[in-house]
PDB file of C-alpha atoms in Angstrom:
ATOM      1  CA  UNK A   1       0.000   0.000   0.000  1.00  0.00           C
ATOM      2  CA  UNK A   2       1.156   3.212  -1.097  1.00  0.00           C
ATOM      3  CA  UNK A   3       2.686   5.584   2.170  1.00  0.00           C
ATOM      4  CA  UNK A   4       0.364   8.396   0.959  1.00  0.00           C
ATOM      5  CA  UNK A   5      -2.997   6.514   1.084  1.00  0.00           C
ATOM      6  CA  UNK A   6      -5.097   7.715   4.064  1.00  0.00           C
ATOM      7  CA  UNK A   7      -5.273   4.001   4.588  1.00  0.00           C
ATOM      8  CA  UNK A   8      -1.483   3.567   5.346  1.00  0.00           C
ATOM      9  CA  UNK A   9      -0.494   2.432   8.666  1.00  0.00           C
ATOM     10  CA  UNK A  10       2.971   2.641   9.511  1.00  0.00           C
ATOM     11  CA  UNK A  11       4.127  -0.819  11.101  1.00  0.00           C
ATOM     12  CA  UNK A  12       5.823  -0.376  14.112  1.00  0.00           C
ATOM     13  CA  UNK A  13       7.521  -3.379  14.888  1.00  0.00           C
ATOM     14  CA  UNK A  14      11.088  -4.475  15.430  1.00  0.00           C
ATOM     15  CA  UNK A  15      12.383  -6.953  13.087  1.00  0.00           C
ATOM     16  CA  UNK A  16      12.640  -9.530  16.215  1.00  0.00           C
ATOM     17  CA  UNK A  17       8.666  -9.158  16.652  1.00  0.00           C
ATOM     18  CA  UNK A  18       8.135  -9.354  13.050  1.00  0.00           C
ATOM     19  CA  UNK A  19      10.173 -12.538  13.180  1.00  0.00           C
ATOM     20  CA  UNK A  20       8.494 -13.713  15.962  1.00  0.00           C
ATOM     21  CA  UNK A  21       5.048 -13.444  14.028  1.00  0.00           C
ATOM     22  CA  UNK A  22       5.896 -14.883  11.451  1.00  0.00           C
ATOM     23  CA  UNK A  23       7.249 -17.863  13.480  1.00  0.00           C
ATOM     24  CA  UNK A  24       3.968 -18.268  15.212  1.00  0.00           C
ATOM     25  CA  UNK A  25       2.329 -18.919  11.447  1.00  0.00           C
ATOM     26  CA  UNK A  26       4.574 -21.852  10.482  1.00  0.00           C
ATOM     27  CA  UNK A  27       6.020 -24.994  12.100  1.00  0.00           C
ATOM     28  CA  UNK A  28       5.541 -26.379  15.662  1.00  0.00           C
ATOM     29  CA  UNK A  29       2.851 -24.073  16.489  1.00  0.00           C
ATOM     30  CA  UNK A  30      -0.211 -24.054  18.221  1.00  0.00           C
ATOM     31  CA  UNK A  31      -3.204 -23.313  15.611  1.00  0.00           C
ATOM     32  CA  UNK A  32      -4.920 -20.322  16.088  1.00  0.00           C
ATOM     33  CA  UNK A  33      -8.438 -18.608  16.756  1.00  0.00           C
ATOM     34  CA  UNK A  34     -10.073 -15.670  15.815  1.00  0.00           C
ATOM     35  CA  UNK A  35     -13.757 -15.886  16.020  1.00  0.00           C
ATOM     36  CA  UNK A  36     -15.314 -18.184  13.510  1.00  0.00           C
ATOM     37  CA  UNK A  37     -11.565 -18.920  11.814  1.00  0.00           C
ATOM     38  CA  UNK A  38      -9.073 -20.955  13.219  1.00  0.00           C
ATOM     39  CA  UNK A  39      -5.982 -22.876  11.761  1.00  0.00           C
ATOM     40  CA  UNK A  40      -4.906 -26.297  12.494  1.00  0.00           C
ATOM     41  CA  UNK A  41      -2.093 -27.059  14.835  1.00  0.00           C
ATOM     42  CA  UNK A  42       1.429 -28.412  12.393  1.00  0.00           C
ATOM     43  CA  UNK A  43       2.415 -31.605  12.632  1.00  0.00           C
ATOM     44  CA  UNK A  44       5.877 -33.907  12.302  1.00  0.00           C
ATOM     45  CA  UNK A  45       3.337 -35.413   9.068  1.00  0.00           C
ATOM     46  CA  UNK A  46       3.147 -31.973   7.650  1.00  0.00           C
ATOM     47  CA  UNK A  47       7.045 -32.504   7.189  1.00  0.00           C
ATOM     48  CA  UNK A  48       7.080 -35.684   5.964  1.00  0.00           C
ATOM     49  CA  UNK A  49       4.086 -34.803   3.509  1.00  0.00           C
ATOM     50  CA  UNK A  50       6.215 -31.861   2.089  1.00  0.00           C
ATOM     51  CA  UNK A  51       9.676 -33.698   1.569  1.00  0.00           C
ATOM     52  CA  UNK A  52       8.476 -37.475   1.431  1.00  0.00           C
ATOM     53  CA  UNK A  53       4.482 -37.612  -0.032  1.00  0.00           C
ATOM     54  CA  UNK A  54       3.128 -40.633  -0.721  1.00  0.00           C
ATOM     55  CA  UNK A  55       1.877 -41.213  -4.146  1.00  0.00           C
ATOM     56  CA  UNK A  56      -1.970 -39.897  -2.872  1.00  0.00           C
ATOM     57  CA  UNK A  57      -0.496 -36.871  -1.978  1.00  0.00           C
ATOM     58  CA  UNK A  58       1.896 -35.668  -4.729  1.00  0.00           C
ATOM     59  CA  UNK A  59      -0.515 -33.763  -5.920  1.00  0.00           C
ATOM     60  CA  UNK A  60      -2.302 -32.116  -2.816  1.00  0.00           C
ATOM     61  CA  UNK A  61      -1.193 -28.799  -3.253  1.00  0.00           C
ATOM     62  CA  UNK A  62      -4.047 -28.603  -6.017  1.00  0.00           C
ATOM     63  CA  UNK A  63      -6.424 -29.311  -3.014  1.00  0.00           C
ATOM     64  CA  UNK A  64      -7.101 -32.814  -4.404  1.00  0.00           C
ATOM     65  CA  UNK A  65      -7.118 -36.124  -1.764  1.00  0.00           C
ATOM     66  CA  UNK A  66      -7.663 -39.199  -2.647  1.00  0.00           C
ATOM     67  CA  UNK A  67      -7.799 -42.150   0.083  1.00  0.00           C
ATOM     68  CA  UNK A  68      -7.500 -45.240  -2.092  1.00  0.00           C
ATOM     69  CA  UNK A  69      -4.952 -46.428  -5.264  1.00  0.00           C
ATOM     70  CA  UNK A  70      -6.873 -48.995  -6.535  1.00  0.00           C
ATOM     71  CA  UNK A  71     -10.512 -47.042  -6.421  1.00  0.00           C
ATOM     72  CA  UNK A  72     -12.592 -46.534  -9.629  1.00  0.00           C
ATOM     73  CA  UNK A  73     -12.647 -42.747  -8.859  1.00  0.00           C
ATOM     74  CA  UNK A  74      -8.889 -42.286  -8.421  1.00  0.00           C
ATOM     75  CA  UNK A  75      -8.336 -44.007 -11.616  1.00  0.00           C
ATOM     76  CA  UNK A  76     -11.088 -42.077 -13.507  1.00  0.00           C
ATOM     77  CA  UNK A  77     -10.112 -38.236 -11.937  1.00  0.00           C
ATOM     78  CA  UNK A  78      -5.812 -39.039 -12.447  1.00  0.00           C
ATOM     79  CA  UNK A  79      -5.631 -37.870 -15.757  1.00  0.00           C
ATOM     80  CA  UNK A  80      -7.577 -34.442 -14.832  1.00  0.00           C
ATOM     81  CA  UNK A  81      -4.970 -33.752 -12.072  1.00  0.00           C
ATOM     82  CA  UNK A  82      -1.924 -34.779 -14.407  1.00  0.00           C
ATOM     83  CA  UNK A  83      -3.202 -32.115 -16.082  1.00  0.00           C
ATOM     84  CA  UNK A  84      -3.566 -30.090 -13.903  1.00  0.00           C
ATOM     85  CA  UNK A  85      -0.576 -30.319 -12.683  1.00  0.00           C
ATOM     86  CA  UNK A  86       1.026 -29.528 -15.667  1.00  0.00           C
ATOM     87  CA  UNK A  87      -0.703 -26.413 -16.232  1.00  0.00           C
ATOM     88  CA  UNK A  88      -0.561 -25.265 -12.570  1.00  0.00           C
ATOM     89  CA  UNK A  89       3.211 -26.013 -11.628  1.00  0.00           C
ATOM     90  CA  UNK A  90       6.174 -23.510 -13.449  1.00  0.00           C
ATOM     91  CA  UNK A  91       8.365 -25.397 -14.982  1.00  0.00           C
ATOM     92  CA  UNK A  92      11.025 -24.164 -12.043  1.00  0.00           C
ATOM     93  CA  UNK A  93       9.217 -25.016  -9.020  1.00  0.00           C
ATOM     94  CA  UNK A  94       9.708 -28.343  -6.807  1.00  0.00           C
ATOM     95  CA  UNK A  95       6.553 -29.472  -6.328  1.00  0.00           C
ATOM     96  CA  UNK A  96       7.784 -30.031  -2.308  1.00  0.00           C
ATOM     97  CA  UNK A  97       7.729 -25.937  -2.463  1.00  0.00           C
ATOM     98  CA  UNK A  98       4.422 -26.171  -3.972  1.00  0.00           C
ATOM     99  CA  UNK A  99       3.056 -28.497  -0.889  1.00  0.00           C
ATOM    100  CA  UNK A 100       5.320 -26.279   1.524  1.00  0.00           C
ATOM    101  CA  UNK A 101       2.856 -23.123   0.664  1.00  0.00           C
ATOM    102  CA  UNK A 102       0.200 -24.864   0.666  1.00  0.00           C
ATOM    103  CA  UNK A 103       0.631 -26.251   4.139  1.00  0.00           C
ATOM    104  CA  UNK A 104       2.116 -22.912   5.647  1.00  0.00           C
ATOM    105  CA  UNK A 105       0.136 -20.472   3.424  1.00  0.00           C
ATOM    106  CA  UNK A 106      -3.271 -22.801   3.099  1.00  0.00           C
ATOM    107  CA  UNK A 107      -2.918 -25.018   6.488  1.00  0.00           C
ATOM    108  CA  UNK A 108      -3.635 -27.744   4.226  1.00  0.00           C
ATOM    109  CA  UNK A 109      -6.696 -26.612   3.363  1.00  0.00           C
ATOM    110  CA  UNK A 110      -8.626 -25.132  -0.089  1.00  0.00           C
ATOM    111  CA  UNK A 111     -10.842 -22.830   2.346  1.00  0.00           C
ATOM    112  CA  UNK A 112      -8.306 -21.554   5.685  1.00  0.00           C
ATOM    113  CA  UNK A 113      -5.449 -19.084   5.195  1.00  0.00           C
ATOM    114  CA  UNK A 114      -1.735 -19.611   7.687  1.00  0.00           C
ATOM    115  CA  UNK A 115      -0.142 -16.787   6.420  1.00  0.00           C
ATOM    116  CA  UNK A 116      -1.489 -14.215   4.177  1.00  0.00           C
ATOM    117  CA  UNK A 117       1.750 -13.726   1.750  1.00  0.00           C
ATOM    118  CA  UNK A 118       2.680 -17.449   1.650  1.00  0.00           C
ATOM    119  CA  UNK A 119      -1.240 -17.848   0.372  1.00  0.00           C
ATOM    120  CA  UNK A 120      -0.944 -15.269  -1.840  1.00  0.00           C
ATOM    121  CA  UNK A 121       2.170 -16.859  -2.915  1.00  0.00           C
ATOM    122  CA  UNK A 122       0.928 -20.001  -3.601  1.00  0.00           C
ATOM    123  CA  UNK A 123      -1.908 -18.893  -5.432  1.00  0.00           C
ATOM    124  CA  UNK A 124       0.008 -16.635  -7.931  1.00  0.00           C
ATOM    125  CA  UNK A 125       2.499 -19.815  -8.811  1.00  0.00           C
ATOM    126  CA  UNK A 126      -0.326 -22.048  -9.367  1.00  0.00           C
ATOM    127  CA  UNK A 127      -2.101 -19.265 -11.230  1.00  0.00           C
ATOM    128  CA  UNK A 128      -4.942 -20.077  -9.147  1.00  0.00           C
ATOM    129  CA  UNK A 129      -5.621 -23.654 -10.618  1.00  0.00           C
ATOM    130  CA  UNK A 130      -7.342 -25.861  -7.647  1.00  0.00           C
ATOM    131  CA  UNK A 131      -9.026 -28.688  -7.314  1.00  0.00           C
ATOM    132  CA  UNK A 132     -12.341 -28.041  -4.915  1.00  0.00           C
ATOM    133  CA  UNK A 133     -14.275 -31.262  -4.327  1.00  0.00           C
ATOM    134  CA  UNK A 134     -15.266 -34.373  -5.730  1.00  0.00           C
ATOM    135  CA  UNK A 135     -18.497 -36.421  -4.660  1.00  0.00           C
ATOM    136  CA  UNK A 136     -21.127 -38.585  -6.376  1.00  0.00           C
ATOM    137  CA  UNK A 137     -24.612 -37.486  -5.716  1.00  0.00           C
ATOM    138  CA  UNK A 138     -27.624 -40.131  -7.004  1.00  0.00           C
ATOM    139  CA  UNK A 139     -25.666 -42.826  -7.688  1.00  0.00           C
ATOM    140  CA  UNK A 140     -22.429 -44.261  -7.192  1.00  0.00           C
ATOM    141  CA  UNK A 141     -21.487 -43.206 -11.210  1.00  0.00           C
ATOM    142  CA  UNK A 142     -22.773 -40.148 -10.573  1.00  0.00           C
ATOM    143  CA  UNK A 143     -19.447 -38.408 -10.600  1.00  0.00           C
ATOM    144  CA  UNK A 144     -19.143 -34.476  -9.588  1.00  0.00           C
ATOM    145  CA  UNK A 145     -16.000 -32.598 -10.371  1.00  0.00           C
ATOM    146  CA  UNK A 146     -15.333 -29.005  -8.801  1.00  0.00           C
ATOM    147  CA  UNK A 147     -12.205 -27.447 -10.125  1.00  0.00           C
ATOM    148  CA  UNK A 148     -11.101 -23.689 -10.928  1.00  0.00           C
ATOM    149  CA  UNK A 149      -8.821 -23.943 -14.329  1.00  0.00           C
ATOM    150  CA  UNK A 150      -8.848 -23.118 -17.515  1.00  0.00           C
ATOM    151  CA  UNK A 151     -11.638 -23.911 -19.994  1.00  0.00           C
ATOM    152  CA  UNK A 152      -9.676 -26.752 -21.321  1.00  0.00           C
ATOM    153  CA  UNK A 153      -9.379 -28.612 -17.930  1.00  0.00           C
ATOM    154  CA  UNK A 154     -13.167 -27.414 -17.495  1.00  0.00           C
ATOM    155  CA  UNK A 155     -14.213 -29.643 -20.378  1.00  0.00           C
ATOM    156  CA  UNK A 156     -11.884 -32.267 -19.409  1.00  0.00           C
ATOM    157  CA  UNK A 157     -13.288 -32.215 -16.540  1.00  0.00           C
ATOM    158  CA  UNK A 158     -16.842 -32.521 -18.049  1.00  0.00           C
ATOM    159  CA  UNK A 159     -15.849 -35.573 -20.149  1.00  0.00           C
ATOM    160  CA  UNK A 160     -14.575 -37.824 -17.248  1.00  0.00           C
ATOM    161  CA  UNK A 161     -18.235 -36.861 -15.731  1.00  0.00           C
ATOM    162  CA  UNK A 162     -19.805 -37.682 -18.379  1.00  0.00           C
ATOM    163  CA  UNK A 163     -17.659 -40.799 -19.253  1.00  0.00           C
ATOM    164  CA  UNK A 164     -18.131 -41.947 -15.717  1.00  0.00           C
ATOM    165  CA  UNK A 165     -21.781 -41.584 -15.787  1.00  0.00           C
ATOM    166  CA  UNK A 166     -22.402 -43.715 -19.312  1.00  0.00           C
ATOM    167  CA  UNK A 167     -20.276 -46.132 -18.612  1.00  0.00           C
ATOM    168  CA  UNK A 168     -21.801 -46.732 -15.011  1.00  0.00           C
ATOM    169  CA  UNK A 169     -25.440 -46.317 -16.209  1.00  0.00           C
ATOM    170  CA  UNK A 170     -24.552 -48.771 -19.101  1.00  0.00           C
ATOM    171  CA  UNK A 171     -22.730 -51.964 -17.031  1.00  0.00           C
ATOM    172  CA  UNK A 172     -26.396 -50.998 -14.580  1.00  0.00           C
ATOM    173  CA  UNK A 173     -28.696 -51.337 -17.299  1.00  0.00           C
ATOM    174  CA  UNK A 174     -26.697 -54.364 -18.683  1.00  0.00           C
ATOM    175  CA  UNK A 175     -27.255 -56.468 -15.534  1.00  0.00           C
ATOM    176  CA  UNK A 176     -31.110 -56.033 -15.603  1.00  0.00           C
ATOM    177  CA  UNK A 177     -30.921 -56.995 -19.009  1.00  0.00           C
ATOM    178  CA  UNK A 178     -29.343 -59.818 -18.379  1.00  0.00           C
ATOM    179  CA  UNK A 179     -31.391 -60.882 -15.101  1.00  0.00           C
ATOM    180  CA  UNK A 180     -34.207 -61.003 -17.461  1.00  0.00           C
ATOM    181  CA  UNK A 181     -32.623 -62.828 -20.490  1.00  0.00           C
ATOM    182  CA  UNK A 182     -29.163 -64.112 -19.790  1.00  0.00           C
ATOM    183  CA  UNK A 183     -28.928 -64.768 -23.309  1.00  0.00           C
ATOM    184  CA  UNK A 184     -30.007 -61.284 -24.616  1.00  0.00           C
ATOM    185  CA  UNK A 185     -27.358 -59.796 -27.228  1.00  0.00           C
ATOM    186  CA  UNK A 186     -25.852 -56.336 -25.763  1.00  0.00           C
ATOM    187  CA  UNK A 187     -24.284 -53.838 -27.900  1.00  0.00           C
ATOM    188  CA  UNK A 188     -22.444 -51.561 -25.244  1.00  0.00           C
ATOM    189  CA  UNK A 189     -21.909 -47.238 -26.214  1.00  0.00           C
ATOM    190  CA  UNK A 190     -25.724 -46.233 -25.959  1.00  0.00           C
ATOM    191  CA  UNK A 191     -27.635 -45.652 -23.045  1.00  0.00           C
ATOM    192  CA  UNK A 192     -30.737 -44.931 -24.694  1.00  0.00           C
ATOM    193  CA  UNK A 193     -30.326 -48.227 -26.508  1.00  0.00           C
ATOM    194  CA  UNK A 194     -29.855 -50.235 -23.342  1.00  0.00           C
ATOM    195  CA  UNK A 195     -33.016 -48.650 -21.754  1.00  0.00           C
ATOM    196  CA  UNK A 196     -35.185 -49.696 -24.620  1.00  0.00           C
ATOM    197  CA  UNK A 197     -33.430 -53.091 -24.865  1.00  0.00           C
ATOM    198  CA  UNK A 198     -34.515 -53.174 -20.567  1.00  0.00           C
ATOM    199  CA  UNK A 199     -38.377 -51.464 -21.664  1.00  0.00           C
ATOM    200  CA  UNK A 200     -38.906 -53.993 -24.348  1.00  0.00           C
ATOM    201  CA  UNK A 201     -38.008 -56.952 -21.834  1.00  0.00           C
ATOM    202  CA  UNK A 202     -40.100 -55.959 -18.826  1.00  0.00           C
ATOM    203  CA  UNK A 203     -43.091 -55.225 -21.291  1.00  0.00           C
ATOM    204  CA  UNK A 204     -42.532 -58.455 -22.476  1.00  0.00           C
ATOM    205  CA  UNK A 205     -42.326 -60.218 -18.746  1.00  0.00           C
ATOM    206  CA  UNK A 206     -45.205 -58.211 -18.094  1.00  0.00           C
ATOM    207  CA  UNK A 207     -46.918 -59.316 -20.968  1.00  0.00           C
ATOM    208  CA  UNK A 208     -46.644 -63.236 -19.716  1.00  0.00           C
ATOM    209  CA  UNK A 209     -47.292 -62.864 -16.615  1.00  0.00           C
TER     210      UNK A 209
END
């Protein structure tokens, strides 16, 4: 802020107090609280997921967790966050510096800020690429992206929903078909033709019965 804005506060503290302030934002400190917001206390983990991340947690400066390897959903939202990463990361940066703002800047977090200029920071290397939430709402291939990017990761984004969704909705219809006729032909890529396929079966059932 400029010294002649009405604004402008001069900051009175010696350089050991400023220190000391800036201490109490990063490692081996207590969290703290200030009305509704509060930040976590750091961790020995926090260390070890800067400088030694698992494979889950490469990527978790982008906000992204995932909890299991060998899940459906990990393998189906990977490709979005290698790309992701490669549009968020300079070409210069360690990613370890990367996770290092966004534990001391972030606290870990997409929505709490640790220090103000380490935030900042963070946000203005990742050019404020981040990966909000992922979820599945009606049904289990019901997938739900939430990402800020570029429009390119945008649609990406869209087409792994989408993807996700007819594929899921296909192998569903698929085993009612089959319940029905275990010998009926299936021609997988159409969900439209599946659901007739499934109509045309129970009418028939129906029909018998």
């Amino acid at each position: 802020m400029s010294k002649n804005s009405k604004f402008y506060v001069k900051d009175t503290r010696t350089f050991s107090e400023k220190a000391k302030s800036f201490g109490q934002s990063l490692l081996f400190w207590k969290g703290r609280k200030k009305g509704m917001i509060h930040t976590r206390d750091l961790e020995w983990d926090d260390l070890r997921y800067i400088f030694f991340p698992s494979k889950l947690e490469r990527y978790g400066y982008l906000g992204i967790t995932f909890y299991k390897e060998d899940s459906e959903y990990y393998k189906a939202i990977y490709p979005l966050v290698l790309a992701m990463d490669y549009e968020a990361k300079p070409y210069w940066c360690p990613r370890w510096f990367l996770r290092f703002l966004h534990v001391f800047g972030n606290d870990k977090s997409i929505v709490r800020v640790r220090n103000h200029r380490l935030s900042n920071l963070h946000r203005k290397l990742t050019k404020g690429i981040i990966f909000w939430d992922w979820k599945t709402k009606w049904s289990n291939y019901d997938l739900r992206i939430s990402i800020s990017a570029p429009k390119h990761l945008q649609n990406l984004a869209d087409d792994i929903e989408h993807g996700y969704y007819s594929r899921g909705r296909q192998e569903e219809l698929v085993e009612q078909i089959l319940k029905l006729d275990p010998n009926a032909s299936i021609i997988w890529g159409s969900i439209e033709r599946l659901e007739k396929q499934l109509e045309k079966l129970e009418n028939e059932q129906t029909k018998s019965n």
